[in-house]
Amino acid sequence: MQLFREISQKGLKPNIVTYNTILQGLFEIGRIGVAKQLFVEMVSAGPTPDTCMVLCLMVILSTDLLKKLCHSLISWKERENVNIMYYNIIINGLCKNGELDKAHAIFQKLSSMGLLPNVRTYTMMIAGFCLQGLLGEAKDMLRKMEDNSCFPDNVTYNVIVQGYLRCRKINEMVTFMKEMTGRGFSFDATTSELLVKAISENPSIVDMLPELHAEIKK
C-alpha cells in the first residue's frame, strides 16, 4: 500500500493493472473493507474495471447480486477466458473474511460453469472450514478432491493438520499426519509451532507414533 501511494506522489497515474494487483492482494489477506475503499478511489480516478476486477468485486456485493453475476459469468467465460485463478482469489477472500457460505456457494457453481477446482481451490475451502471449526466438512472436502483426481499437496495437509491441532483433536490429527508423512510431506513452521504448543500441554502426544519424533527433531 505504501508503494501504491508513492505512485501518485511521483506524478504517475495507476492503471487498471495496478489496481487489479493491489485489490487482489487485499482480497487474498481478507482486507475487504480496504479493498472497497480503494475501488471507490479507482472509480473517481478514471480506470474502468475489467473482468478480473469485477470477479473480485463479487466479494463485497450482496448475495442476490452475487448469484446474478455468477450466472452471467457462464457467457463471460467463453468471451473473456475467465480462469479458475480469479475464483480462487474470490473464494480465498471470502473465507478469510468469515463468509464461508458465500465461498462454498461459489465453489459449488464452478463445475456448472465448466471450471475444475484445482488443488489451491480445495485447499482454500479446507482452510475456510477449519477456521470455522468445521473439521468434518474439511475432512470431507479432502476426500472429495482425491475422488475427483485432484490430489492434496504439502500445503493442503498442513492446513488440515493445523485445523485439528487448533481444535485439540489430536487423534484425528495423527491420522492425517501419518498420511502426509507417508506421501513425503512435512510440517511447515506454523504446524510445527502448533504441535510444540500442543506437546507442552500434553507431553504424551510424542508417544502416539514414531513419525512424530522425527518431525520434532527437524
C-alpha angles and dihedrals in degrees: 000000000000091000090046091055091049090062092070092039089059092053095257127127122227113234130208091275090055092050093045091053096051094041092051089051091051092048091049091060095039098250092143096154093055090046090053092051091049091051090054088052090050093052091053091047095055115246113131115231114249129208094276092053094045089054090052092047089060085081093071098039128100119268094251094051090044090058092048092051092048090057093046091053090070089075092037090058091063094046102036102027093236109205131217086239091074092052089049088057091052095045092048093049093048093048093050090047091055095251096124095151092059091046091051092047090055091045091055092051095055097088092049087056092052095253125129118214111238129210091276092052092053093043092054091050090049089050090050092053091047092051089056092046091247095139095158090057090046091053092047090052091052091053091044093056091052091049087054091052093251103126124208119247133205092283092051093054094045090052094053094042089052090051092054092044092053090051091046092240093146100163092053090044090056090056092056091042090057089051095050095046089046088057093049097257125135140200120275123218095272094049091047091050092051091046093052089050091050091049092050088057095041114019092183088076089080091065095052095091139353094239089067091063090056092050093050091051089056 
